[in-house]
PDB file of C-alpha atoms in Angstrom:
ATOM      1  CA  LEU V 283       0.000   0.000   0.000  1.00  0.00           C
ATOM      2  CA  HIS V 284       2.917   2.346   0.601  1.00  0.00           C
ATOM      3  CA  GLY V 285       4.249   3.056  -2.871  1.00  0.00           C
ATOM      4  CA  GLY V 286       3.555  -0.443  -4.148  1.00  0.00           C
ATOM      5  CA  HIS V 287       1.053   0.577  -6.815  1.00  0.00           C
ATOM      6  CA  ARG V 288       1.777   2.549  -9.955  1.00  0.00           C
ATOM      7  CA  VAL V 289      -0.057   5.743  -9.127  1.00  0.00           C
ATOM      8  CA  GLY V 290       0.776   9.398  -8.663  1.00  0.00           C
ATOM      9  CA  SER V 291       4.427  10.285  -8.253  1.00  0.00           C
ATOM     10  CA  PHE V 292       5.555   6.891  -9.612  1.00  0.00           C
ATOM     11  CA  TRP V 293       4.772   8.134 -13.124  1.00  0.00           C
ATOM     12  CA  ARG V 294       6.688  11.423 -12.794  1.00  0.00           C
ATOM     13  CA  ASN V 295      10.023   9.643 -13.352  1.00  0.00           C
ATOM     14  CA  ILE V 296       8.985   7.807 -16.524  1.00  0.00           C
ATOM     15  CA  PRO V 297       9.457   9.784 -19.748  1.00  0.00           C
ATOM     16  CA  GLY V 298       6.227  10.086 -21.689  1.00  0.00           C
ATOM     17  CA  CYS V 299       4.050   8.990 -18.768  1.00  0.00           C
ATOM     18  CA  GLU V 300       4.223  12.090 -16.582  1.00  0.00           C
ATOM     19  CA  GLY V 301       0.561  12.895 -17.332  1.00  0.00           C
ATOM     20  CA  ARG V 302      -0.521   9.798 -15.414  1.00  0.00           C
ATOM     21  CA  ALA V 303       0.654  11.339 -12.134  1.00  0.00           C
ATOM     22  CA  LYS V 304      -2.427  13.561 -11.887  1.00  0.00           C
ATOM     23  CA  CYS V 305      -6.066  12.577 -12.125  1.00  0.00           C
ATOM     24  CA  SER V 306      -7.337  13.971 -15.422  1.00  0.00           C
ATOM     25  CA  LYS V 307     -10.792  14.636 -13.975  1.00  0.00           C
ATOM     26  CA  CYS V 308      -9.955  15.994 -10.519  1.00  0.00           C
ATOM     27  CA  ASN V 309      -6.556  17.558 -11.362  1.00  0.00           C
ATOM     28  CA  THR V 310      -5.036  16.199  -8.146  1.00  0.00           C
ATOM     29  CA  THR V 311      -2.148  13.806  -7.638  1.00  0.00           C
ATOM     30  CA  GLU V 312      -3.474  10.285  -7.877  1.00  0.00           C
ATOM     31  CA  THR V 313      -3.192   8.189  -4.746  1.00  0.00           C
ATOM     32  CA  MET V 314      -4.777   4.883  -3.895  1.00  0.00           C
ATOM     33  CA  TRP V 315      -7.055   6.732  -1.458  1.00  0.00           C
ATOM     34  CA  HIS V 316      -8.158   9.107  -4.215  1.00  0.00           C
ATOM     35  CA  ILE V 317      -8.830   6.331  -6.739  1.00  0.00           C
ATOM     36  CA  LEU V 318     -10.793   4.090  -4.394  1.00  0.00           C
ATOM     37  CA  GLY V 319     -12.689   6.615  -2.324  1.00  0.00           C
ATOM     38  CA  GLU V 320     -12.809  10.073  -3.842  1.00  0.00           C
ATOM     39  CA  CYS V 321     -12.394  10.197  -7.611  1.00  0.00           C
ATOM     40  CA  GLY V 322     -15.444  10.800  -9.748  1.00  0.00           C
ATOM     41  CA  ALA V 323     -13.812   9.488 -12.917  1.00  0.00           C
ATOM     42  CA  THR V 324     -13.357   5.886 -11.788  1.00  0.00           C
ATOM     43  CA  GLY V 325     -17.034   4.973 -11.748  1.00  0.00           C
ATOM     44  CA  GLY V 326     -16.705   4.153  -8.071  1.00  0.00           C
ATOM     45  CA  ALA V 327     -19.892   5.886  -7.009  1.00  0.00           C
ATOM     46  CA  HIS V 328     -21.904   3.937  -9.590  1.00  0.00           C
ATOM     47  CA  LEU V 329     -20.304   0.589  -8.736  1.00  0.00           C
ATOM     48  CA  TRP V 330     -20.769   1.095  -5.001  1.00  0.00           C
ATOM     49  CA  GLY V 331     -24.407   2.033  -5.592  1.00  0.00           C
ATOM     50  CA  ILE V 332     -24.958  -1.328  -7.299  1.00  0.00           C
ATOM     51  CA  ALA V 333     -23.146  -3.145  -4.480  1.00  0.00           C
ATOM     52  CA  LYS V 334     -25.185  -1.318  -1.825  1.00  0.00           C
ATOM     53  CA  ARG V 335     -28.507  -2.216  -3.471  1.00  0.00           C
ATOM     54  CA  PHE V 336     -27.387  -5.826  -3.939  1.00  0.00           C
ATOM     55  CA  LEU V 337     -26.421  -6.170  -0.267  1.00  0.00           C
ATOM     56  CA  GLN V 338     -29.623  -4.484   0.924  1.00  0.00           C
ATOM     57  CA  ASN V 339     -31.520  -7.515  -0.401  1.00  0.00           C
ATOM     58  CA  ARG V 340     -29.839  -9.470   2.432  1.00  0.00           C
ATOM     59  CA  ASP V 341     -30.297  -6.709   5.029  1.00  0.00           C
ATOM     60  CA  ILE V 342     -26.623  -5.762   4.894  1.00  0.00           C
ATOM     61  CA  VAL V 343     -26.030  -2.029   5.114  1.00  0.00           C
ATOM     62  CA  ILE V 344     -22.929  -0.315   3.761  1.00  0.00           C
ATOM     63  CA  PRO V 345     -22.209   3.380   3.098  1.00  0.00           C
ATOM     64  CA  ASP V 346     -23.109   4.864  -0.296  1.00  0.00           C
ATOM     65  CA  ARG V 347     -19.425   5.040  -1.200  1.00  0.00           C
ATOM     66  CA  PRO V 348     -17.087   3.565   1.398  1.00  0.00           C
ATOM     67  CA  THR V 349     -13.808   5.345   1.987  1.00  0.00           C
ATOM     68  CA  ALA V 350     -10.643   3.634   0.756  1.00  0.00           C
ATOM     69  CA  GLU V 351      -9.779   2.688   4.338  1.00  0.00           C
ATOM     70  CA  LEU V 352     -13.156   1.050   4.831  1.00  0.00           C
ATOM     71  CA  GLN V 353     -12.910  -0.767   1.496  1.00  0.00           C
ATOM     72  CA  LEU V 354      -9.542  -2.212   2.444  1.00  0.00           C
ATOM     73  CA  GLY V 355     -10.816  -3.155   5.916  1.00  0.00           C
ATOM     74  CA  MET V 356     -14.121  -4.730   4.806  1.00  0.00           C
ATOM     75  CA  PRO V 357     -12.698  -8.267   4.642  1.00  0.00           C
ATOM     76  CA  LEU V 358     -12.464  -8.030   8.440  1.00  0.00           C
ATOM     77  CA  CYS V 359     -16.112  -7.006   8.879  1.00  0.00           C
ATOM     78  CA  GLU V 360     -18.709  -9.359  10.299  1.00  0.00           C
ATOM     79  CA  VAL V 361     -22.481  -9.263   9.912  1.00  0.00           C
ATOM     80  CA  LYS V 362     -24.364 -10.100  13.106  1.00  0.00           C
ATOM     81  CA  ASP V 363     -28.020 -10.492  14.019  1.00  0.00           C
ATOM     82  CA  GLU V 364     -29.956  -8.794  16.834  1.00  0.00           C
ATOM     83  CA  GLU V 365     -28.636 -11.328  19.400  1.00  0.00           C
ATOM     84  CA  ASP V 366     -25.034 -10.631  18.295  1.00  0.00           C
ATOM     85  CA  ASN V 367     -24.743 -14.005  16.529  1.00  0.00           C
ATOM     86  CA  LEU V 368     -22.548 -14.148  13.453  1.00  0.00           C
ATOM     87  CA  ARG V 369     -24.483 -14.404  10.189  1.00  0.00           C
ATOM     88  CA  ILE V 370     -21.966 -16.544   8.303  1.00  0.00           C
ATOM     89  CA  GLY V 371     -23.548 -16.415   4.847  1.00  0.00           C
ATOM     90  CA  GLU V 372     -24.118 -12.670   4.955  1.00  0.00           C
ATOM     91  CA  THR V 373     -20.604 -12.039   6.273  1.00  0.00           C
ATOM     92  CA  ARG V 374     -19.085 -14.052   3.447  1.00  0.00           C
ATOM     93  CA  LEU V 375     -21.293 -12.299   0.885  1.00  0.00           C
ATOM     94  CA  LEU V 376     -20.296  -8.871   2.249  1.00  0.00           C
ATOM     95  CA  ARG V 377     -16.633  -9.772   1.912  1.00  0.00           C
ATOM     96  CA  ILE V 378     -17.046 -11.080  -1.628  1.00  0.00           C
ATOM     97  CA  ILE V 379     -19.114  -8.136  -2.874  1.00  0.00           C
ATOM     98  CA  THR V 380     -16.888  -5.472  -1.335  1.00  0.00           C
ATOM     99  CA  THR V 381     -13.593  -6.963  -2.489  1.00  0.00           C
ATOM    100  CA  GLU V 382     -14.886  -7.554  -6.016  1.00  0.00           C
ATOM    101  CA  THR V 383     -16.263  -3.999  -6.179  1.00  0.00           C
ATOM    102  CA  THR V 384     -13.010  -2.499  -4.911  1.00  0.00           C
ATOM    103  CA  TYR V 385     -11.004  -4.497  -7.447  1.00  0.00           C
ATOM    104  CA  LEU V 386     -13.337  -3.469 -10.274  1.00  0.00           C
ATOM    105  CA  VAL V 387     -12.924   0.215  -9.362  1.00  0.00           C
ATOM    106  CA  TRP V 388      -9.158  -0.307  -9.626  1.00  0.00           C
ATOM    107  CA  LYS V 389      -9.407  -2.151 -12.966  1.00  0.00           C
ATOM    108  CA  VAL V 390     -11.663   0.510 -14.467  1.00  0.00           C
ATOM    109  CA  ARG V 391      -9.235   3.213 -13.380  1.00  0.00           C
ATOM    110  CA  CYS V 392      -6.304   1.369 -14.973  1.00  0.00           C
ATOM    111  CA  GLU V 393      -8.183   1.049 -18.254  1.00  0.00           C
ATOM    112  CA  ARG V 394      -9.055   4.731 -18.263  1.00  0.00           C
ATOM    113  CA  VAL V 395      -5.589   5.977 -17.301  1.00  0.00           C
ATOM    114  CA  ILE V 396      -3.331   3.494 -19.086  1.00  0.00           C
ATOM    115  CA  GLU V 397      -5.232   1.838 -21.936  1.00  0.00           C
ATOM    116  CA  TRP V 398      -7.227   4.911 -22.944  1.00  0.00           C
ATOM    117  CA  GLU V 399      -4.408   7.391 -22.373  1.00  0.00           C
ATOM    118  CA  GLY V 400      -4.706   8.811 -25.867  1.00  0.00           C
ATOM    119  CA  ASP V 401      -8.400   9.597 -25.359  1.00  0.00           C
ATOM    120  CA  PRO V 402      -8.607  11.644 -22.128  1.00  0.00           C
ATOM    121  CA  GLY V 403     -12.331  12.398 -22.397  1.00  0.00           C
ATOM    122  CA  ARG V 404     -13.340   8.754 -22.660  1.00  0.00           C
ATOM    123  CA  GLU V 405     -15.121   7.240 -19.651  1.00  0.00           C
ATOM    124  CA  HIS V 406     -16.958   4.026 -18.881  1.00  0.00           C
ATOM    125  CA  SER V 407     -20.702   4.267 -19.331  1.00  0.00           C
ATOM    126  CA  PRO V 408     -22.996   3.383 -16.434  1.00  0.00           C
ATOM    127  CA  ALA V 409     -24.374   0.483 -18.502  1.00  0.00           C
ATOM    128  CA  ASP V 410     -20.864  -0.872 -19.079  1.00  0.00           C
ATOM    129  CA  LEU V 411     -20.001  -0.536 -15.384  1.00  0.00           C
ATOM    130  CA  THR V 412     -23.213  -2.339 -14.405  1.00  0.00           C
ATOM    131  CA  ARG V 413     -22.573  -5.148 -16.891  1.00  0.00           C
ATOM    132  CA  ARG V 414     -19.009  -5.591 -15.687  1.00  0.00           C
ATOM    133  CA  TRP V 415     -20.028  -5.591 -12.015  1.00  0.00           C
ATOM    134  CA  TYR V 416     -22.614  -8.324 -12.558  1.00  0.00           C
ATOM    135  CA  ALA V 417     -20.140 -10.292 -14.677  1.00  0.00           C
ATOM    136  CA  ALA V 418     -17.580 -10.169 -11.848  1.00  0.00           C
ATOM    137  CA  ILE V 419     -20.141 -11.264  -9.250  1.00  0.00           C
ATOM    138  CA  ASN V 420     -21.476 -14.025 -11.494  1.00  0.00           C
ATOM    139  CA  ALA V 421     -17.911 -15.250 -12.013  1.00  0.00           C
ATOM    140  CA  ARG V 422     -17.493 -15.485  -8.223  1.00  0.00           C
ATOM    141  CA  LEU V 423     -20.797 -17.348  -7.919  1.00  0.00           C
ATOM    142  CA  ASP V 424     -19.707 -19.727 -10.665  1.00  0.00           C
ATOM    143  CA  LEU V 425     -16.379 -20.302  -8.904  1.00  0.00           C
ATOM    144  CA  ASP V 426     -18.172 -21.018  -5.629  1.00  0.00           C
ATOM    145  CA  MET V 427     -20.453 -23.537  -7.335  1.00  0.00           C
ATOM    146  CA  LYS V 428     -17.467 -25.282  -8.923  1.00  0.00           C
ATOM    147  CA  LYS V 429     -15.661 -25.399  -5.565  1.00  0.00           C
ATOM    148  CA  THR V 430     -18.465 -27.525  -4.137  1.00  0.00           C
ATOM    149  CA  SER V 431     -17.792 -30.307  -6.646  1.00  0.00           C
ATOM    150  CA  LYS V 432     -15.966 -33.203  -5.035  1.00  0.00           C
ATOM    151  CA  ARG V 433     -15.078 -34.391  -8.533  1.00  0.00           C
ATOM    152  CA  LEU V 434     -13.285 -31.107  -9.322  1.00  0.00           C
ATOM    153  CA  ALA V 435     -11.952 -30.130  -5.892  1.00  0.00           C
ATOM    154  CA  GLY V 436     -11.579 -33.495  -4.191  1.00  0.00           C
ATOM    155  CA  ARG V 437     -11.036 -33.260  -0.440  1.00  0.00           C
ATOM    156  CA  LYS V 438     -10.814 -29.470  -0.688  1.00  0.00           C
ATOM    157  CA  ALA V 439     -14.396 -29.142  -1.918  1.00  0.00           C
ATOM    158  CA  ALA V 440     -16.302 -26.324  -0.256  1.00  0.00           C
ATOM    159  CA  PRO V 441     -19.320 -27.267   1.860  1.00  0.00           C
ATOM    160  CA  VAL V 442     -22.504 -26.856  -0.164  1.00  0.00           C
ATOM    161  CA  GLN V 443     -24.287 -25.331   2.838  1.00  0.00           C
ATOM    162  CA  ARG V 444     -21.712 -22.520   3.089  1.00  0.00           C
ATOM    163  CA  VAL V 445     -22.155 -21.628  -0.575  1.00  0.00           C
ATOM    164  CA  LEU V 446     -25.954 -21.779  -0.288  1.00  0.00           C
ATOM    165  CA  ALA V 447     -25.850 -19.603   2.852  1.00  0.00           C
ATOM    166  CA  THR V 448     -23.783 -17.053   0.959  1.00  0.00           C
ATOM    167  CA  TRP V 449     -25.747 -16.820  -2.272  1.00  0.00           C
ATOM    168  CA  THR V 450     -29.347 -17.738  -1.407  1.00  0.00           C
TER     169      THR V 450
END
């Protein structure tokens, strides 16, 4: 997290890539905190809105757009009921949805900044962001279903009940 990603000042020392140091939309030095929690160009607000609505179907409440610190800490979060009992399926779903959403925000930013560098006005459409979010979540669901197969995973097969508790 401390200088490990290619953002901001990293690009200032690379000839021809100096423009990547600043966010083209916000005109501020790009940092991981800016990309994940503040920037309006990454599509983060839209993606987190989808995630929030998806989780609300399971009575899991998250902020409209979690800060970068919260996004990185979400894998430690637990969902509990009124009696303070751990809701295992909901906790696992929260962790999956938040990590996939965070990673998608990062991927979308990289496409915009690096792949589309020659077209600074180009942005991802809300429809494209929605399609990609559901594709990422469906890929995780598909992976979970495959992990329950004793034929494919052998002794390391995931318990069917855990996967059902997560996705039902």
